[in-house]
């Protein structure tokens, strides 16, 4: 279910909120390392790579990773990740996109280094609520000094839809990330679409947070 959701939420278009707040996220810096948790086949990965940044993602679905490279017309290689049995890493021949096919919770064993930026859309909201603390701890362990972390979550009536994507209240965002991060809510937008009626809800809000180092 998590892999299906991450693939579903990763749009074939650049998310509007990301485009709107891109300058705030990047701060005009070049050559950044950008991490995509539960990346699916997000088109933003090529978008960032084309702008000179180094992209690393993790995705449990090998099909999603292969489809990303195929759909973006990128040649790639694959090799085993020796630290994680059964895991693979797919690398663009240009060298600036590396996608790990494994569980995100196994990823720290691969020693992938630290990141300047994290773009978290369709990831935290897909994680089982009982695993959120472990997830947040891994995300924060991957940040380097001066990091910027963009998080997109959804707000709706959880009594009408159990998830996924799971409802993540403001208080939980602060609980998970507030000890290490300054938390800024950049924007709230109406994200309701016709398909959400099947969830039994009539309102859903997307919230975009920016975390910076305390």
PDB file of N, CA and C in Angstrom, residues 131-208:
ATOM      1  N   UNK A 131       4.969   4.185  12.649  1.00  0.00           N
ATOM      2  CA  UNK A 131       6.371   4.234  12.211  1.00  0.00           C
ATOM      3  C   UNK A 131       6.875   5.659  12.010  1.00  0.00           C
ATOM      4  N   UNK A 132       6.049   6.637  12.303  1.00  0.00           N
ATOM      5  CA  UNK A 132       6.427   8.024  11.993  1.00  0.00           C
ATOM      6  C   UNK A 132       7.664   8.487  12.757  1.00  0.00           C
ATOM      7  N   UNK A 133       7.781   8.145  14.024  1.00  0.00           N
ATOM      8  CA  UNK A 133       8.938   8.580  14.805  1.00  0.00           C
ATOM      9  C   UNK A 133      10.221   8.012  14.210  1.00  0.00           C
ATOM     10  N   UNK A 134      10.192   6.728  13.857  1.00  0.00           N
ATOM     11  CA  UNK A 134      11.371   6.101  13.254  1.00  0.00           C
ATOM     12  C   UNK A 134      11.688   6.763  11.914  1.00  0.00           C
ATOM     13  N   UNK A 135      10.650   7.056  11.154  1.00  0.00           N
ATOM     14  CA  UNK A 135      10.824   7.728   9.861  1.00  0.00           C
ATOM     15  C   UNK A 135      11.473   9.102  10.054  1.00  0.00           C
ATOM     16  N   UNK A 136      10.921   9.904  10.958  1.00  0.00           N
ATOM     17  CA  UNK A 136      11.434  11.249  11.179  1.00  0.00           C
ATOM     18  C   UNK A 136      12.880  11.205  11.658  1.00  0.00           C
ATOM     19  N   UNK A 137      13.199  10.256  12.515  1.00  0.00           N
ATOM     20  CA  UNK A 137      14.577  10.143  13.009  1.00  0.00           C
ATOM     21  C   UNK A 137      15.549   9.851  11.868  1.00  0.00           C
ATOM     22  N   UNK A 138      15.130   9.000  10.926  1.00  0.00           N
ATOM     23  CA  UNK A 138      15.986   8.705   9.771  1.00  0.00           C
ATOM     24  C   UNK A 138      16.148   9.955   8.911  1.00  0.00           C
ATOM     25  N   UNK A 139      15.052  10.652   8.645  1.00  0.00           N
ATOM     26  CA  UNK A 139      15.134  11.861   7.824  1.00  0.00           C
ATOM     27  C   UNK A 139      16.097  12.877   8.440  1.00  0.00           C
ATOM     28  N   UNK A 140      15.957  13.106   9.717  1.00  0.00           N
ATOM     29  CA  UNK A 140      16.808  14.099  10.371  1.00  0.00           C
ATOM     30  C   UNK A 140      18.261  13.649  10.421  1.00  0.00           C
ATOM     31  N   UNK A 141      18.493  12.341  10.489  1.00  0.00           N
ATOM     32  CA  UNK A 141      19.872  11.839  10.506  1.00  0.00           C
ATOM     33  C   UNK A 141      20.574  12.053   9.171  1.00  0.00           C
ATOM     34  N   UNK A 142      19.793  12.298   8.115  1.00  0.00           N
ATOM     35  CA  UNK A 142      20.350  12.477   6.774  1.00  0.00           C
ATOM     36  C   UNK A 142      20.636  13.939   6.438  1.00  0.00           C
ATOM     37  N   UNK A 143      20.310  14.845   7.344  1.00  0.00           N
ATOM     38  CA  UNK A 143      20.494  16.270   7.050  1.00  0.00           C
ATOM     39  C   UNK A 143      21.890  16.727   7.431  1.00  0.00           C
ATOM     40  N   UNK A 144      22.394  17.674   6.654  1.00  0.00           N
ATOM     41  CA  UNK A 144      23.690  18.278   6.989  1.00  0.00           C
ATOM     42  C   UNK A 144      23.471  19.714   7.451  1.00  0.00           C
ATOM     43  N   UNK A 145      24.489  20.321   7.985  1.00  0.00           N
ATOM     44  CA  UNK A 145      24.403  21.689   8.497  1.00  0.00           C
ATOM     45  C   UNK A 145      23.840  22.635   7.431  1.00  0.00           C
ATOM     46  N   UNK A 146      22.864  23.450   7.840  1.00  0.00           N
ATOM     47  CA  UNK A 146      22.262  24.406   6.920  1.00  0.00           C
ATOM     48  C   UNK A 146      21.167  23.828   6.044  1.00  0.00           C
ATOM     49  N   UNK A 147      20.651  22.659   6.396  1.00  0.00           N
ATOM     50  CA  UNK A 147      19.648  21.988   5.557  1.00  0.00           C
ATOM     51  C   UNK A 147      18.341  22.778   5.464  1.00  0.00           C
ATOM     52  N   UNK A 148      17.592  22.461   4.403  1.00  0.00           N
ATOM     53  CA  UNK A 148      16.213  22.917   4.223  1.00  0.00           C
ATOM     54  C   UNK A 148      15.388  21.673   3.882  1.00  0.00           C
ATOM     55  N   UNK A 149      14.262  21.525   4.567  1.00  0.00           N
ATOM     56  CA  UNK A 149      13.418  20.324   4.418  1.00  0.00           C
ATOM     57  C   UNK A 149      12.010  20.806   4.112  1.00  0.00           C
ATOM     58  N   UNK A 150      11.496  20.451   2.939  1.00  0.00           N
ATOM     59  CA  UNK A 150      10.115  20.783   2.573  1.00  0.00           C
ATOM     60  C   UNK A 150       9.236  19.560   2.784  1.00  0.00           C
ATOM     61  N   UNK A 151       8.154  19.746   3.520  1.00  0.00           N
ATOM     62  CA  UNK A 151       7.220  18.651   3.813  1.00  0.00           C
ATOM     63  C   UNK A 151       5.819  19.046   3.386  1.00  0.00           C
ATOM     64  N   UNK A 152       5.183  18.168   2.629  1.00  0.00           N
ATOM     65  CA  UNK A 152       3.791  18.352   2.241  1.00  0.00           C
ATOM     66  C   UNK A 152       2.937  17.321   2.973  1.00  0.00           C
ATOM     67  N   UNK A 153       1.892  17.792   3.656  1.00  0.00           N
ATOM     68  CA  UNK A 153       0.963  16.884   4.334  1.00  0.00           C
ATOM     69  C   UNK A 153      -0.463  17.278   3.980  1.00  0.00           C
ATOM     70  N   UNK A 154      -1.393  16.401   4.342  1.00  0.00           N
ATOM     71  CA  UNK A 154      -2.807  16.649   4.059  1.00  0.00           C
ATOM     72  C   UNK A 154      -3.599  16.746   5.349  1.00  0.00           C
ATOM     73  N   UNK A 155      -4.559  17.649   5.343  1.00  0.00           N
ATOM     74  CA  UNK A 155      -5.448  17.832   6.473  1.00  0.00           C
ATOM     75  C   UNK A 155      -6.882  17.586   6.007  1.00  0.00           C
ATOM     76  N   UNK A 156      -7.566  16.671   6.698  1.00  0.00           N
ATOM     77  CA  UNK A 156      -8.960  16.358   6.388  1.00  0.00           C
ATOM     78  C   UNK A 156      -9.574  15.755   7.642  1.00  0.00           C
ATOM     79  N   UNK A 157     -10.835  15.409   7.588  1.00  0.00           N
ATOM     80  CA  UNK A 157     -11.526  14.820   8.732  1.00  0.00           C
ATOM     81  C   UNK A 157     -11.160  13.336   8.830  1.00  0.00           C
ATOM     82  N   UNK A 158     -10.297  12.952   9.790  1.00  0.00           N
ATOM     83  CA  UNK A 158      -9.854  11.555   9.861  1.00  0.00           C
ATOM     84  C   UNK A 158     -10.938  10.591  10.323  1.00  0.00           C
ATOM     85  N   UNK A 159     -12.052  11.121  10.809  1.00  0.00           N
ATOM     86  CA  UNK A 159     -13.155  10.219  11.180  1.00  0.00           C
ATOM     87  C   UNK A 159     -13.908   9.734   9.944  1.00  0.00           C
ATOM     88  N   UNK A 160     -13.676  10.400   8.804  1.00  0.00           N
ATOM     89  CA  UNK A 160     -14.354  10.021   7.566  1.00  0.00           C
ATOM     90  C   UNK A 160     -13.470   9.229   6.621  1.00  0.00           C
ATOM     91  N   UNK A 161     -12.156   9.377   6.771  1.00  0.00           N
ATOM     92  CA  UNK A 161     -11.217   8.642   5.923  1.00  0.00           C
ATOM     93  C   UNK A 161     -10.021   8.255   6.778  1.00  0.00           C
ATOM     94  N   UNK A 162      -9.734   6.953   6.836  1.00  0.00           N
ATOM     95  CA  UNK A 162      -8.669   6.467   7.715  1.00  0.00           C
ATOM     96  C   UNK A 162      -7.281   6.622   7.097  1.00  0.00           C
ATOM     97  N   UNK A 163      -7.229   6.841   5.778  1.00  0.00           N
ATOM     98  CA  UNK A 163      -5.938   6.905   5.086  1.00  0.00           C
ATOM     99  C   UNK A 163      -5.577   5.543   4.536  1.00  0.00           C
ATOM    100  N   UNK A 164      -4.473   5.441   3.798  1.00  0.00           N
ATOM    101  CA  UNK A 164      -3.585   6.527   3.404  1.00  0.00           C
ATOM    102  C   UNK A 164      -4.147   7.334   2.231  1.00  0.00           C
ATOM    103  N   UNK A 165      -3.629   8.534   1.942  1.00  0.00           N
ATOM    104  CA  UNK A 165      -2.607   9.226   2.732  1.00  0.00           C
ATOM    105  C   UNK A 165      -3.160   9.555   4.112  1.00  0.00           C
ATOM    106  N   UNK A 166      -2.336   9.416   5.114  1.00  0.00           N
ATOM    107  CA  UNK A 166      -2.777   9.590   6.476  1.00  0.00           C
ATOM    108  C   UNK A 166      -2.789  11.073   6.856  1.00  0.00           C
ATOM    109  N   UNK A 167      -3.765  11.400   7.678  1.00  0.00           N
ATOM    110  CA  UNK A 167      -3.855  12.745   8.249  1.00  0.00           C
ATOM    111  C   UNK A 167      -2.702  12.948   9.225  1.00  0.00           C
ATOM    112  N   UNK A 168      -1.963  14.044   9.057  1.00  0.00           N
ATOM    113  CA  UNK A 168      -0.853  14.371   9.957  1.00  0.00           C
ATOM    114  C   UNK A 168      -1.133  15.747  10.552  1.00  0.00           C
ATOM    115  N   UNK A 169      -1.579  15.807  11.812  1.00  0.00           N
ATOM    116  CA  UNK A 169      -1.922  17.096  12.412  1.00  0.00           C
ATOM    117  C   UNK A 169      -0.689  17.958  12.698  1.00  0.00           C
ATOM    118  N   UNK A 170      -0.911  19.255  12.845  1.00  0.00           N
ATOM    119  CA  UNK A 170       0.176  20.194  13.124  1.00  0.00           C
ATOM    120  C   UNK A 170       0.962  19.774  14.365  1.00  0.00           C
ATOM    121  N   UNK A 171       0.240  19.331  15.391  1.00  0.00           N
ATOM    122  CA  UNK A 171       0.898  18.978  16.648  1.00  0.00           C
ATOM    123  C   UNK A 171       1.878  17.832  16.449  1.00  0.00           C
ATOM    124  N   UNK A 172       1.538  16.900  15.553  1.00  0.00           N
ATOM    125  CA  UNK A 172       2.442  15.781  15.329  1.00  0.00           C
ATOM    126  C   UNK A 172       3.661  16.206  14.525  1.00  0.00           C
ATOM    127  N   UNK A 173       3.475  17.100  13.576  1.00  0.00           N
ATOM    128  CA  UNK A 173       4.624  17.640  12.840  1.00  0.00           C
ATOM    129  C   UNK A 173       5.611  18.270  13.822  1.00  0.00           C
ATOM    130  N   UNK A 174       5.088  19.050  14.757  1.00  0.00           N
ATOM    131  CA  UNK A 174       5.950  19.699  15.753  1.00  0.00           C
ATOM    132  C   UNK A 174       6.609  18.671  16.670  1.00  0.00           C
ATOM    133  N   UNK A 175       5.865  17.647  17.048  1.00  0.00           N
ATOM    134  CA  UNK A 175       6.406  16.603  17.923  1.00  0.00           C
ATOM    135  C   UNK A 175       7.533  15.841  17.238  1.00  0.00           C
ATOM    136  N   UNK A 176       7.364  15.547  15.946  1.00  0.00           N
ATOM    137  CA  UNK A 176       8.340  14.747  15.210  1.00  0.00           C
ATOM    138  C   UNK A 176       9.607  15.531  14.875  1.00  0.00           C
ATOM    139  N   UNK A 177       9.440  16.799  14.532  1.00  0.00           N
ATOM    140  CA  UNK A 177      10.562  17.558  13.982  1.00  0.00           C
ATOM    141  C   UNK A 177      10.976  18.779  14.804  1.00  0.00           C
ATOM    142  N   UNK A 178      10.150  19.167  15.764  1.00  0.00           N
ATOM    143  CA  UNK A 178      10.371  20.429  16.455  1.00  0.00           C
ATOM    144  C   UNK A 178      11.603  20.493  17.324  1.00  0.00           C
ATOM    145  N   UNK A 179      12.106  19.347  17.776  1.00  0.00           N
ATOM    146  CA  UNK A 179      13.278  19.398  18.661  1.00  0.00           C
ATOM    147  C   UNK A 179      14.546  19.811  17.916  1.00  0.00           C
ATOM    148  N   UNK A 180      14.589  19.535  16.614  1.00  0.00           N
ATOM    149  CA  UNK A 180      15.783  19.838  15.820  1.00  0.00           C
ATOM    150  C   UNK A 180      15.568  20.911  14.766  1.00  0.00           C
ATOM    151  N   UNK A 181      14.303  21.262  14.533  1.00  0.00           N
ATOM    152  CA  UNK A 181      14.011  22.148  13.403  1.00  0.00           C
ATOM    153  C   UNK A 181      13.161  23.344  13.816  1.00  0.00           C
ATOM    154  N   UNK A 182      13.414  24.465  13.154  1.00  0.00           N
ATOM    155  CA  UNK A 182      12.453  25.554  13.121  1.00  0.00           C
ATOM    156  C   UNK A 182      11.398  25.178  12.084  1.00  0.00           C
ATOM    157  N   UNK A 183      10.133  25.329  12.433  1.00  0.00           N
ATOM    158  CA  UNK A 183       9.052  24.881  11.560  1.00  0.00           C
ATOM    159  C   UNK A 183       8.241  26.081  11.088  1.00  0.00           C
ATOM    160  N   UNK A 184       8.135  26.219   9.769  1.00  0.00           N
ATOM    161  CA  UNK A 184       7.367  27.315   9.173  1.00  0.00           C
ATOM    162  C   UNK A 184       6.317  26.708   8.240  1.00  0.00           C
ATOM    163  N   UNK A 185       5.063  27.067   8.423  1.00  0.00           N
ATOM    164  CA  UNK A 185       4.030  26.657   7.468  1.00  0.00           C
ATOM    165  C   UNK A 185       3.998  27.714   6.362  1.00  0.00           C
ATOM    166  N   UNK A 186       4.457  27.326   5.178  1.00  0.00           N
ATOM    167  CA  UNK A 186       4.568  28.280   4.072  1.00  0.00           C
ATOM    168  C   UNK A 186       3.233  28.582   3.419  1.00  0.00           C
ATOM    169  N   UNK A 187       2.383  27.555   3.321  1.00  0.00           N
ATOM    170  CA  UNK A 187       1.117  27.765   2.613  1.00  0.00           C
ATOM    171  C   UNK A 187       0.150  26.621   2.890  1.00  0.00           C
ATOM    172  N   UNK A 188      -1.135  26.958   2.826  1.00  0.00           N
ATOM    173  CA  UNK A 188      -2.210  25.972   2.887  1.00  0.00           C
ATOM    174  C   UNK A 188      -3.086  26.188   1.657  1.00  0.00           C
ATOM    175  N   UNK A 189      -3.370  25.114   0.925  1.00  0.00           N
ATOM    176  CA  UNK A 189      -4.196  25.247  -0.278  1.00  0.00           C
ATOM    177  C   UNK A 189      -5.270  24.163  -0.311  1.00  0.00           C
ATOM    178  N   UNK A 190      -6.369  24.490  -0.937  1.00  0.00           N
ATOM    179  CA  UNK A 190      -7.446  23.533  -1.142  1.00  0.00           C
ATOM    180  C   UNK A 190      -6.978  22.493  -2.158  1.00  0.00           C
ATOM    181  N   UNK A 191      -6.929  21.225  -1.748  1.00  0.00           N
ATOM    182  CA  UNK A 191      -6.452  20.159  -2.630  1.00  0.00           C
ATOM    183  C   UNK A 191      -7.570  19.209  -3.038  1.00  0.00           C
ATOM    184  N   UNK A 192      -8.813  19.598  -2.791  1.00  0.00           N
ATOM    185  CA  UNK A 192      -9.929  18.692  -3.055  1.00  0.00           C
ATOM    186  C   UNK A 192     -10.109  18.450  -4.552  1.00  0.00           C
ATOM    187  N   UNK A 193     -10.262  17.177  -4.911  1.00  0.00           N
ATOM    188  CA  UNK A 193     -10.550  16.771  -6.278  1.00  0.00           C
ATOM    189  C   UNK A 193     -11.752  15.827  -6.261  1.00  0.00           C
ATOM    190  N   UNK A 194     -12.320  15.605  -7.421  1.00  0.00           N
ATOM    191  CA  UNK A 194     -13.507  14.749  -7.521  1.00  0.00           C
ATOM    192  C   UNK A 194     -13.263  13.368  -6.924  1.00  0.00           C
ATOM    193  N   UNK A 195     -12.042  12.837  -7.109  1.00  0.00           N
ATOM    194  CA  UNK A 195     -11.750  11.484  -6.633  1.00  0.00           C
ATOM    195  C   UNK A 195     -11.814  11.368  -5.118  1.00  0.00           C
ATOM    196  N   UNK A 196     -11.672  12.502  -4.419  1.00  0.00           N
ATOM    197  CA  UNK A 196     -11.701  12.455  -2.959  1.00  0.00           C
ATOM    198  C   UNK A 196     -13.093  12.154  -2.414  1.00  0.00           C
ATOM    199  N   UNK A 197     -14.126  12.326  -3.233  1.00  0.00           N
ATOM    200  CA  UNK A 197     -15.479  11.995  -2.782  1.00  0.00           C
ATOM    201  C   UNK A 197     -15.586  10.526  -2.406  1.00  0.00           C
ATOM    202  N   UNK A 198     -14.805   9.675  -3.101  1.00  0.00           N
ATOM    203  CA  UNK A 198     -14.848   8.242  -2.801  1.00  0.00           C
ATOM    204  C   UNK A 198     -14.245   7.927  -1.438  1.00  0.00           C
ATOM    205  N   UNK A 199     -13.519   8.884  -0.878  1.00  0.00           N
ATOM    206  CA  UNK A 199     -12.969   8.709   0.469  1.00  0.00           C
ATOM    207  C   UNK A 199     -13.990   9.072   1.544  1.00  0.00           C
ATOM    208  N   UNK A 200     -15.108   9.645   1.103  1.00  0.00           N
ATOM    209  CA  UNK A 200     -16.139  10.050   2.055  1.00  0.00           C
ATOM    210  C   UNK A 200     -15.907  11.424   2.646  1.00  0.00           C
ATOM    211  N   UNK A 201     -15.036  12.218   2.016  1.00  0.00           N
ATOM    212  CA  UNK A 201     -14.750  13.564   2.522  1.00  0.00           C
ATOM    213  C   UNK A 201     -15.145  14.598   1.479  1.00  0.00           C
ATOM    214  N   UNK A 202     -15.364  15.823   1.948  1.00  0.00           N
ATOM    215  CA  UNK A 202     -15.693  16.914   1.019  1.00  0.00           C
ATOM    216  C   UNK A 202     -14.729  18.082   1.148  1.00  0.00           C
ATOM    217  N   UNK A 203     -13.634  17.860   1.889  1.00  0.00           N
ATOM    218  CA  UNK A 203     -12.638  18.913   2.045  1.00  0.00           C
ATOM    219  C   UNK A 203     -11.291  18.276   2.357  1.00  0.00           C
ATOM    220  N   UNK A 204     -10.250  18.727   1.669  1.00  0.00           N
ATOM    221  CA  UNK A 204      -8.888  18.286   1.984  1.00  0.00           C
ATOM    222  C   UNK A 204      -7.934  19.443   1.691  1.00  0.00           C
ATOM    223  N   UNK A 205      -7.082  19.724   2.642  1.00  0.00           N
ATOM    224  CA  UNK A 205      -6.150  20.842   2.541  1.00  0.00           C
ATOM    225  C   UNK A 205      -4.725  20.296   2.473  1.00  0.00           C
ATOM    226  N   UNK A 206      -3.938  20.793   1.520  1.00  0.00           N
ATOM    227  CA  UNK A 206      -2.518  20.459   1.486  1.00  0.00           C
ATOM    228  C   UNK A 206      -1.754  21.577   2.189  1.00  0.00           C
ATOM    229  N   UNK A 207      -0.870  21.162   3.108  1.00  0.00           N
ATOM    230  CA  UNK A 207      -0.053  22.125   3.846  1.00  0.00           C
ATOM    231  C   UNK A 207       1.408  21.903   3.491  1.00  0.00           C
ATOM    232  N   UNK A 208       2.108  22.994   3.250  1.00  0.00           N
ATOM    233  CA  UNK A 208       3.531  22.917   2.934  1.00  0.00           C
ATOM    234  C   UNK A 208       4.330  23.548   4.068  1.00  0.00           C
TER     235      UNK A 208
END
